[in-house]
Coordinates of C-alpha atoms in Angstrom, one line a residue:
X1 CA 8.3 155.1 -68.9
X2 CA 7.3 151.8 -71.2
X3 CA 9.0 153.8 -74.3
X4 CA 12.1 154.6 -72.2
X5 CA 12.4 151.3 -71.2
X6 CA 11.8 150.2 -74.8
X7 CA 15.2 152.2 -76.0
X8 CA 17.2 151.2 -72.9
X9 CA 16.9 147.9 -75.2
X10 CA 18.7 149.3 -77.8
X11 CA 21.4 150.7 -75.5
X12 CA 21.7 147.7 -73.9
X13 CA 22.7 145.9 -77.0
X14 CA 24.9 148.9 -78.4
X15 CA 27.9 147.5 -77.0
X16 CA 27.7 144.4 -79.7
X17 CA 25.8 146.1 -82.5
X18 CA 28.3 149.1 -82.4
X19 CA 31.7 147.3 -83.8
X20 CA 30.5 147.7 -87.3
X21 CA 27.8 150.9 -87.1
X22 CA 31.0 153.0 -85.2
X23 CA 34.0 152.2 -87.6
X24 CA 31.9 152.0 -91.0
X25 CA 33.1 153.5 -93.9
X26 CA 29.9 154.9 -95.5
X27 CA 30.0 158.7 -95.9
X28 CA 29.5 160.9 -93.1
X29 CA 26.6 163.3 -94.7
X30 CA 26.3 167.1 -95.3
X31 CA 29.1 168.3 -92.9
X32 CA 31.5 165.5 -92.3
X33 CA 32.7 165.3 -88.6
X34 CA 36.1 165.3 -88.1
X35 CA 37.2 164.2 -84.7
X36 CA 40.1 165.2 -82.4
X37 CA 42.1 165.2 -79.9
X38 CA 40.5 166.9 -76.6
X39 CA 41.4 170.3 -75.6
X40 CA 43.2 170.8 -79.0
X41 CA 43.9 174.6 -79.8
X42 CA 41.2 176.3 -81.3
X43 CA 42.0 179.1 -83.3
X44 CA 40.5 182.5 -83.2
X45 CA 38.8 182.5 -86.6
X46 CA 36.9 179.5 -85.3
X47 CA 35.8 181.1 -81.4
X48 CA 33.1 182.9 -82.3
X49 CA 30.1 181.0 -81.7
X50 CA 31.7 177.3 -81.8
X51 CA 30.4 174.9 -79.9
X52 CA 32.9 171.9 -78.4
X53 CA 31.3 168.4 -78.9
X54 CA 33.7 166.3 -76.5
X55 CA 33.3 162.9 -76.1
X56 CA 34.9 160.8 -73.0
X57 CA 34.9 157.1 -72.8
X58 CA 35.8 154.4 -71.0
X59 CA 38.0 153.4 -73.7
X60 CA 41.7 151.9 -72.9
X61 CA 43.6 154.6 -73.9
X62 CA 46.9 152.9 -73.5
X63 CA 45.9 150.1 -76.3
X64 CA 45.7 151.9 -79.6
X65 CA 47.5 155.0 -79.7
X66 CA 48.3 157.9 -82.4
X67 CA 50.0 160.7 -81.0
X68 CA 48.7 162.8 -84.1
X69 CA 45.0 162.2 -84.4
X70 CA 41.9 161.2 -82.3
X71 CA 41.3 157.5 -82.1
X72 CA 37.6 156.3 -82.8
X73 CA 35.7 155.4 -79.6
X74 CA 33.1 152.8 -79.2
X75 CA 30.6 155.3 -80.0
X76 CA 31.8 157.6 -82.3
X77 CA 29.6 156.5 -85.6
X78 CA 26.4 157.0 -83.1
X79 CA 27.1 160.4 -82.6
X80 CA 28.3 161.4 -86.0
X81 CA 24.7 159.9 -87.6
X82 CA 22.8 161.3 -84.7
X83 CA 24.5 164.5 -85.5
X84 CA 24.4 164.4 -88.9
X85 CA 20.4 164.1 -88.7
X86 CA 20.2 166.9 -86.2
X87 CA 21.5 169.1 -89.0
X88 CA 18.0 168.1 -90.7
X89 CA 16.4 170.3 -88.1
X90 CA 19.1 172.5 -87.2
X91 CA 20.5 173.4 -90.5
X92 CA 22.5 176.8 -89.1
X93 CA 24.8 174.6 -86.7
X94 CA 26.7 173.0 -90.0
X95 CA 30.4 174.3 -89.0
X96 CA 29.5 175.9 -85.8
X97 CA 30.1 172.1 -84.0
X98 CA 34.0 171.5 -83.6
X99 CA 33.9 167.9 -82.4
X100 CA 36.8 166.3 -79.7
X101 CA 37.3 162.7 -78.2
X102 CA 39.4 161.1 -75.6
X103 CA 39.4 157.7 -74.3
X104 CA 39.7 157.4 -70.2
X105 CA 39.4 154.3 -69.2
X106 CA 41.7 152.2 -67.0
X107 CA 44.4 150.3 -69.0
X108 CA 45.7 146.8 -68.2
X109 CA 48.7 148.3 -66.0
X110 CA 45.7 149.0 -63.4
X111 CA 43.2 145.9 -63.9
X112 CA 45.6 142.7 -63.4
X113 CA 45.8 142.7 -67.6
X114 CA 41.9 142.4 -67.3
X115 CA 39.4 144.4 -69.6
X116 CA 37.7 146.1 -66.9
X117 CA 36.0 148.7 -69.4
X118 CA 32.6 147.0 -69.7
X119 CA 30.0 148.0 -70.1
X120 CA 31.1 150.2 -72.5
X121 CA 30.6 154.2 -71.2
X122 CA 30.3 157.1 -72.4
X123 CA 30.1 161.1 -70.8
X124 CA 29.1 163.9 -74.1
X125 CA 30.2 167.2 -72.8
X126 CA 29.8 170.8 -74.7
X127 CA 32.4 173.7 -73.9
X128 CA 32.7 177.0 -75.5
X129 CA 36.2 177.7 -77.4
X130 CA 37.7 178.2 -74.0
X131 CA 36.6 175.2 -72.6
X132 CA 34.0 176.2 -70.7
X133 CA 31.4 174.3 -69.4
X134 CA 28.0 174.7 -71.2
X135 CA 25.9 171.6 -71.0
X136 CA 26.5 167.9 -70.0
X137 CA 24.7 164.7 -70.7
X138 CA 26.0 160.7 -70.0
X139 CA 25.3 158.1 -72.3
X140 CA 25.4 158.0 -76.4
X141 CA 22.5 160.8 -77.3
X142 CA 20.5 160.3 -80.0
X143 CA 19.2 163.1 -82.3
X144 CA 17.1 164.5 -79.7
X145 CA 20.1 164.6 -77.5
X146 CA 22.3 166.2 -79.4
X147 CA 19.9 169.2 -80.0
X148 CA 19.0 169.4 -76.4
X149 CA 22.6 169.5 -75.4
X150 CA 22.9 171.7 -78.1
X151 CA 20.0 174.1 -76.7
X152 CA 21.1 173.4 -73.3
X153 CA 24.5 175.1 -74.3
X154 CA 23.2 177.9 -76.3
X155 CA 20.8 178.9 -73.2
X156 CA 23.7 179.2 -71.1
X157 CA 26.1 180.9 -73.5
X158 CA 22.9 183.2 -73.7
X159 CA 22.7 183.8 -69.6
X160 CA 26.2 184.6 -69.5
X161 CA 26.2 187.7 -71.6
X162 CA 23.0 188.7 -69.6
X163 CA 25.3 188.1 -66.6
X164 CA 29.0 188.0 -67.5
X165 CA 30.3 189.5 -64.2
X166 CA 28.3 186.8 -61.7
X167 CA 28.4 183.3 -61.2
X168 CA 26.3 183.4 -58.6
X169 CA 23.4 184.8 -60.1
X170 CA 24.2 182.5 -63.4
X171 CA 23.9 179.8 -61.4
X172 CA 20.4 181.2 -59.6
X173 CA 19.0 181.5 -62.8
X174 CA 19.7 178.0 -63.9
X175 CA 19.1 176.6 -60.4
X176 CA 15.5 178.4 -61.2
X177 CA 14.7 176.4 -64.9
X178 CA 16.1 173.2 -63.6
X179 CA 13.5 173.2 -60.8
X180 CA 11.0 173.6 -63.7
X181 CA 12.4 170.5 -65.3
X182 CA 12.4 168.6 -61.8
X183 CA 10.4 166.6 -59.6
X184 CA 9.9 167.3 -56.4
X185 CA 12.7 165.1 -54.9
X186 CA 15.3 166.7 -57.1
X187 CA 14.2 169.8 -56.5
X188 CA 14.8 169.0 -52.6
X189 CA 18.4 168.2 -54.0
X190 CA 18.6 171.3 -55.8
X191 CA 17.8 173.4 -52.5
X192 CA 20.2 171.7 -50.7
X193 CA 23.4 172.2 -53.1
X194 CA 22.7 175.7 -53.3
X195 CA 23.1 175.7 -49.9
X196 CA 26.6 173.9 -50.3
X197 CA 27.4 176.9 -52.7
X198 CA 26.4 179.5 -50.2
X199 CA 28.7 178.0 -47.7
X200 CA 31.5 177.2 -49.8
X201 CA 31.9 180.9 -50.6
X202 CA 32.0 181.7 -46.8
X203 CA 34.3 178.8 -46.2
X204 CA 37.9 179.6 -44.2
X205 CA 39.4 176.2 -45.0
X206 CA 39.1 177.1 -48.4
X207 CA 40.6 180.6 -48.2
X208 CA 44.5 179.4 -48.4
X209 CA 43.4 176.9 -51.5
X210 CA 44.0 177.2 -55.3
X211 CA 40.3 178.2 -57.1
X212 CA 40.7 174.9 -58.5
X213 CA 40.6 172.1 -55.3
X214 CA 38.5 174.0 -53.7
X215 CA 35.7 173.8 -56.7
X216 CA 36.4 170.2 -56.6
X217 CA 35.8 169.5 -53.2
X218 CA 32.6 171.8 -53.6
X219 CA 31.7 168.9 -56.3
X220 CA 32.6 166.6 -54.0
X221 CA 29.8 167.5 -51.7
X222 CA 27.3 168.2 -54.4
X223 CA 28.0 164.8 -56.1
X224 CA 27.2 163.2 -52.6
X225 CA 23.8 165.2 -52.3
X226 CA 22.9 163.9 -56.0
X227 CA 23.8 160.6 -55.1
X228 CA 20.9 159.7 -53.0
X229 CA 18.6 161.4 -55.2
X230 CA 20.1 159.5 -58.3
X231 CA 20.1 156.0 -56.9
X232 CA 16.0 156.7 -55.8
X233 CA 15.0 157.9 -59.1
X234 CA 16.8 155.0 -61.2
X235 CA 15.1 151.9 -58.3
X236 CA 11.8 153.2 -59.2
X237 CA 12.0 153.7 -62.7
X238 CA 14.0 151.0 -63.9
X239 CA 12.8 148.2 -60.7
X240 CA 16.6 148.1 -59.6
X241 CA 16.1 145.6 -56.3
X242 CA 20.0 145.6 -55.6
X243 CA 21.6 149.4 -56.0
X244 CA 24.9 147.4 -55.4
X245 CA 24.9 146.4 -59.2
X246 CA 26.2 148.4 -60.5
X247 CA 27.0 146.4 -64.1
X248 CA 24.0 146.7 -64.7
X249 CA 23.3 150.5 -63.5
X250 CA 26.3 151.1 -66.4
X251 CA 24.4 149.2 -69.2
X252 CA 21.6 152.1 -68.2
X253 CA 24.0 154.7 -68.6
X254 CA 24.8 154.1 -71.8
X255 CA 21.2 155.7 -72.8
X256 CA 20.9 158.9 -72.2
X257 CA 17.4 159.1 -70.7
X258 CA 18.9 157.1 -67.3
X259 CA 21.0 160.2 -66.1
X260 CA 19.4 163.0 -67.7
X261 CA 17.5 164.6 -64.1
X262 CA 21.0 163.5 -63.0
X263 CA 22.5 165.9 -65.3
X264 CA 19.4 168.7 -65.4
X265 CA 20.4 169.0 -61.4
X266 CA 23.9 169.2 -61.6
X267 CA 24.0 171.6 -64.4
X268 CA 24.0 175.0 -62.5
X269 CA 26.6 174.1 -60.0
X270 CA 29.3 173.0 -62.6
X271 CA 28.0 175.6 -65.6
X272 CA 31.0 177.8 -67.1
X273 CA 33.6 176.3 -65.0
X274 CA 37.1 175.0 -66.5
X275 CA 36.4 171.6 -68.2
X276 CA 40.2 171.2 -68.7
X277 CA 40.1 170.9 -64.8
X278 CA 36.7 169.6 -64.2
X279 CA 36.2 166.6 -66.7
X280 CA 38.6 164.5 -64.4
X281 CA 36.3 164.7 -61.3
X282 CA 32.8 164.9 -62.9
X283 CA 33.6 161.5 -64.7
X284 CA 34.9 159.9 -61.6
X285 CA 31.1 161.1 -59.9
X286 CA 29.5 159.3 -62.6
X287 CA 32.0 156.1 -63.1
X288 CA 33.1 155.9 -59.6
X289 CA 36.3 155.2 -61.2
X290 CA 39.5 157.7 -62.0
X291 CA 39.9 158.4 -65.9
X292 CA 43.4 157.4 -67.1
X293 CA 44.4 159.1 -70.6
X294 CA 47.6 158.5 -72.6
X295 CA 49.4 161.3 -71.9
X296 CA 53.4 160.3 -73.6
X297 CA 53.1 162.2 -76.4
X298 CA 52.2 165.1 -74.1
X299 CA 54.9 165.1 -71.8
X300 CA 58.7 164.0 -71.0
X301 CA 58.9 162.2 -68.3
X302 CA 62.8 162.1 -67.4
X303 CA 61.9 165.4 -66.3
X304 CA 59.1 164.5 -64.4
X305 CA 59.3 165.4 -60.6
X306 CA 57.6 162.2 -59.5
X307 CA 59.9 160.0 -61.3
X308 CA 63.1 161.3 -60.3
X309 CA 61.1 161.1 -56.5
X310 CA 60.5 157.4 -57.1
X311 CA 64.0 156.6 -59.0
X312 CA 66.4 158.3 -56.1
X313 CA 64.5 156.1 -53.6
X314 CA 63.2 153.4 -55.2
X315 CA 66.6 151.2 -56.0
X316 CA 67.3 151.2 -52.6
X317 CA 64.7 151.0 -50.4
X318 CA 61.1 150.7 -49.4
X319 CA 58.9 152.9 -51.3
X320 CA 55.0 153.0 -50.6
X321 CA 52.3 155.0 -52.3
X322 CA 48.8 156.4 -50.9
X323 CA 46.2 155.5 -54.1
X324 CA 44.3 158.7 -53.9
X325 CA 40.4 156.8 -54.5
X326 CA 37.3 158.5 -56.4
X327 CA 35.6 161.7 -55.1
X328 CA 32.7 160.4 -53.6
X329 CA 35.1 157.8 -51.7
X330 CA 37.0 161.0 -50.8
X331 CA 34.5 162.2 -48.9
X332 CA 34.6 159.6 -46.6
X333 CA 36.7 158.9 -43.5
X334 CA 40.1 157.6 -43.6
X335 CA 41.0 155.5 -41.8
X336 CA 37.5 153.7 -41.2
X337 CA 36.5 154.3 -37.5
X338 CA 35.7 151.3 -35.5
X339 CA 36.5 148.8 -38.3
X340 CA 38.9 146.3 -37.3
X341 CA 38.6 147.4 -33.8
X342 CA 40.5 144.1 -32.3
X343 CA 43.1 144.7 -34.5
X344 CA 44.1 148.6 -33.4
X345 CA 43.7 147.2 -30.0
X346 CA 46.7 144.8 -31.0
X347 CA 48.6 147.8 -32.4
X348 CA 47.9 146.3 -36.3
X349 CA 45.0 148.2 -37.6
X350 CA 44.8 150.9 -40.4
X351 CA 45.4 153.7 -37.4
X352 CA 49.0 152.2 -36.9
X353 CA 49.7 151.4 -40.5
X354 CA 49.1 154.9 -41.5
X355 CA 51.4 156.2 -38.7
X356 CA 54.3 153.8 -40.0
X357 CA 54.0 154.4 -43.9
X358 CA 55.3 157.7 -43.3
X359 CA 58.5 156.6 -42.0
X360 CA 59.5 155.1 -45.5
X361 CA 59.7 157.1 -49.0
X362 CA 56.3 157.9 -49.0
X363 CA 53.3 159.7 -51.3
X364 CA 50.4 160.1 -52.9
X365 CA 49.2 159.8 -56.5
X366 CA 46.4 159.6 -58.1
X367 CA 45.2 157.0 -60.5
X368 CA 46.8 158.6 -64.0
X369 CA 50.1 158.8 -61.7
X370 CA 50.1 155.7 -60.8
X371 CA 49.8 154.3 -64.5
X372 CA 51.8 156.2 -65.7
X373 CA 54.6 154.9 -63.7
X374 CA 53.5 151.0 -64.2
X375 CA 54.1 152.1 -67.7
X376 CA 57.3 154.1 -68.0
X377 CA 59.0 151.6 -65.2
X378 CA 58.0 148.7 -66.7
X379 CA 56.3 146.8 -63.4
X380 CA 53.9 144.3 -63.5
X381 CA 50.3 144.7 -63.9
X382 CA 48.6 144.7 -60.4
X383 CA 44.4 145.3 -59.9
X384 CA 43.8 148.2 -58.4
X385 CA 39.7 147.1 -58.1
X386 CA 39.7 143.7 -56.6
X387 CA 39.4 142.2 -54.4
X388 CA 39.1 145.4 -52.8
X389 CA 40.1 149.0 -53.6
X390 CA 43.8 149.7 -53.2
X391 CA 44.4 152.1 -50.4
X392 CA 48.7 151.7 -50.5
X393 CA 50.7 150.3 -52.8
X394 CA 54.2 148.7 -51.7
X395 CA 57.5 148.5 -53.8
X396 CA 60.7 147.1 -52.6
X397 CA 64.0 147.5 -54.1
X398 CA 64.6 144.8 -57.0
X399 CA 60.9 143.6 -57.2
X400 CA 59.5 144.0 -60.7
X401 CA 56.1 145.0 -59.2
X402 CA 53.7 146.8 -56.8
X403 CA 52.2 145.0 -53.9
X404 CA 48.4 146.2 -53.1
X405 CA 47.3 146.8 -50.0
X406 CA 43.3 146.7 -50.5
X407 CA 41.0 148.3 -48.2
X408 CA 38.9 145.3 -47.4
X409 CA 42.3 143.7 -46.1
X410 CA 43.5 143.3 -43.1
X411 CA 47.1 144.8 -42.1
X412 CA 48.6 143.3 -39.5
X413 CA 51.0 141.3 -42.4
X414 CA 52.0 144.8 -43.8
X415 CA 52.6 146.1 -40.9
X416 CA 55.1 143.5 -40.0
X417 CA 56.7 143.5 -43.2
X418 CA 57.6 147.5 -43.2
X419 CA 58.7 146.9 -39.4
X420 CA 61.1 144.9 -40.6
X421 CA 62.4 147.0 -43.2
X422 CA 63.1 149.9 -41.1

């Protein structure tokens, strides 16, 4: 691991060396890329054979905007010279690589006008002209990543003629080369999210649910298997003493050597699915944080359900929103049991708040709902991360913005406060 270690250096400093490497004007090469926007049309003269390059960062999307082209990313001139020397070696990909961005990170609405995008991040994703998954990979690859996501993707595409009618055995044969790839632990993690599949399929709870939540509470589960794995593998290569920093877990990430078993396991469990649905809850497994994308020049919002919700009530009385968190935190019980104990014993715990909420205007939203409102209704930037994760957010009529209502709180003075409203 002494020359992995060696070119976590380099990505380590990638976050200062890259202002003038990622926006330079010097030509691109042979085949010059040509970025855009993610999940653009694709026309059919191109779907044969194209491979989709997409790029997601931790950008602020809400900063620089242009509702007509892809922004650059913090990255972008990596993965354009990376690219351009894969070609060396892979000479048949020129015009076969289609190449898509789109910047996720939170935006100042969410972070108490903060920059909360650091380190720098970066997931490198490659569909099929439907958007279907092929191969994954987090970090900034260099030329060798690019041609093994590259060769990742092409294997699949390949297993999927062999077995176009079953996903099942797709995902068996995959399963079957990662555990070839794997060490023993992470073969162990392998075994047991197959298992996950083979109950999910024989699930009842998941019989009356769309195709679509119930895949992502499957990746729930298999996120929280990986997990373990994950944080075991990167304390003994990298000598992490504190898991809890995760700053410094991030700066890691930017290389794509740190996640790569991370990926190699996952692989088969989230192959050929809909990335236009997926990408949202695979980046929050690796981020631990909800992607928020500009999304005004994609929709109108005076007809937007939730906003005429929040404008019919909001003028007039107590509104309060339900922050939906991250996956992984998903998976966990709400409210926490035995927590604040005295309190619920007092009638003031998270048991009785949660009761009472209800009895105002009441919802939830997730993270890209939530900004999107700050936004369009012009309210105050509030932290949604410290000092603890919002679980509720409050609004009262004539206030200009949200109150938070973190988890780590305790709320007896909310309590009293919606009481009072009532």
């Amino acid at each position: 691991m002494k020359r992995n270690l060696g070119t976590i250096v380099f990505a380590c400093l990638a976050t200062t060396h890259l202002a003038s490497s990622c926006f330079s004007d010097e030509p691109a090469g042979e085949d010059p890329v040509s970025w855009n926007v993610a999940f653009s049309p694709i026309s059919a003269s191109n779907s044969n054979e194209t491979l989709v390059l997409m790029v997601i960062t931790n950008d602020d999307s809400f900063r620089t905007r242009d509702a007509d082209t892809a922004r650059p990313l913090w990255c972008s001139g990596m993965i354009e010279s990376a690219y351009q020397k894969a070609l060396q070696t892979r000479p048949d990909l020129k015009g076969k690589v289609i190449f898509q961005s789109r910047a996720a990170g939170l935006p100042k609405e969410l972070t108490g006008n903060q920059n909360r995008n650091q380190p720098s991040r970066a997931i490198v994703a490659i569909c099929d002209s439907g958007y279907r998954l092929l191969s994954i990979g987090v970090g900034v690859p260099d030329v060798d990543g690019i041609l093994t996501l590259i060769e990742d993707a092409q294997n699949v595409a390949t297993l999927r003629q062999m077995h176009p009618s079953s996903q099942k055995t797709l995902i068996n044969a995959l399963s079957e080369q990662s555990h070839k790839r794997l060490t023993r632990t992470w073969g162990t993690a392998l075994s047991q999210m197959q298992d996950i599949i083979t109950s999910g399929e024989e699930a009842p709870e998941d019989s009356g649910a769309s195709n679509d939540q119930a895949m992502i509470r499957q990746l729930g589960r298999i996120g929280e298997t990986l997990e373990g794995a994950y944080l075991a593998d990167v304390r003994l290569r990298f000598s992490l003493s504190d898991l809890s920093d995760h700053v410094r877990l991030a700066v890691l990430e930017q290389h794509t050597e740190t996640r790569q078993r991370w990926c190699v396991a996952i692989l088969p469990f989230i192959v050929a699915t809909d990335f236009t649905v997926m990408w949202r809850p695979i980046t929050e497994l690796v981020w631990k944080v909800a992607p928020v994308v500009d999304e005004i020049s994609d929709r109108d919002f005076s007809q937007d359900e939730f906003f005429q919700w929040w404008d019919s009530h909001a003028e007039s009385d107590m509104v309060i929103l339900a922050l939906q968190p991250p996956i992984l935190t998903r998976m966990q019980p709400w409210p926490p049991v035995g927590v604040d104990s005295a309190a619920q014993r007092k009638g003031v715990g998270w048991p009785q708040l949660q009761k009472l909420v209800v009895q105002k205007p009441f919802r939830h939203v997730d993270t890209q709902e939530l900004a999107n409102l700050m936004r369009q209704r012009e309210l105050q930037s509030i932290d949604i991360q410290r000092p603890s994760r919002a679980r509720y957010l409050m609004y009262e009529p004539g206030s200009s913005r949200l109150v938070v209502i973190g988890e780590g709180e305790l709320p007896a003075k909310y309590i009293g406060r919606i009481k009072r409203s009532l």
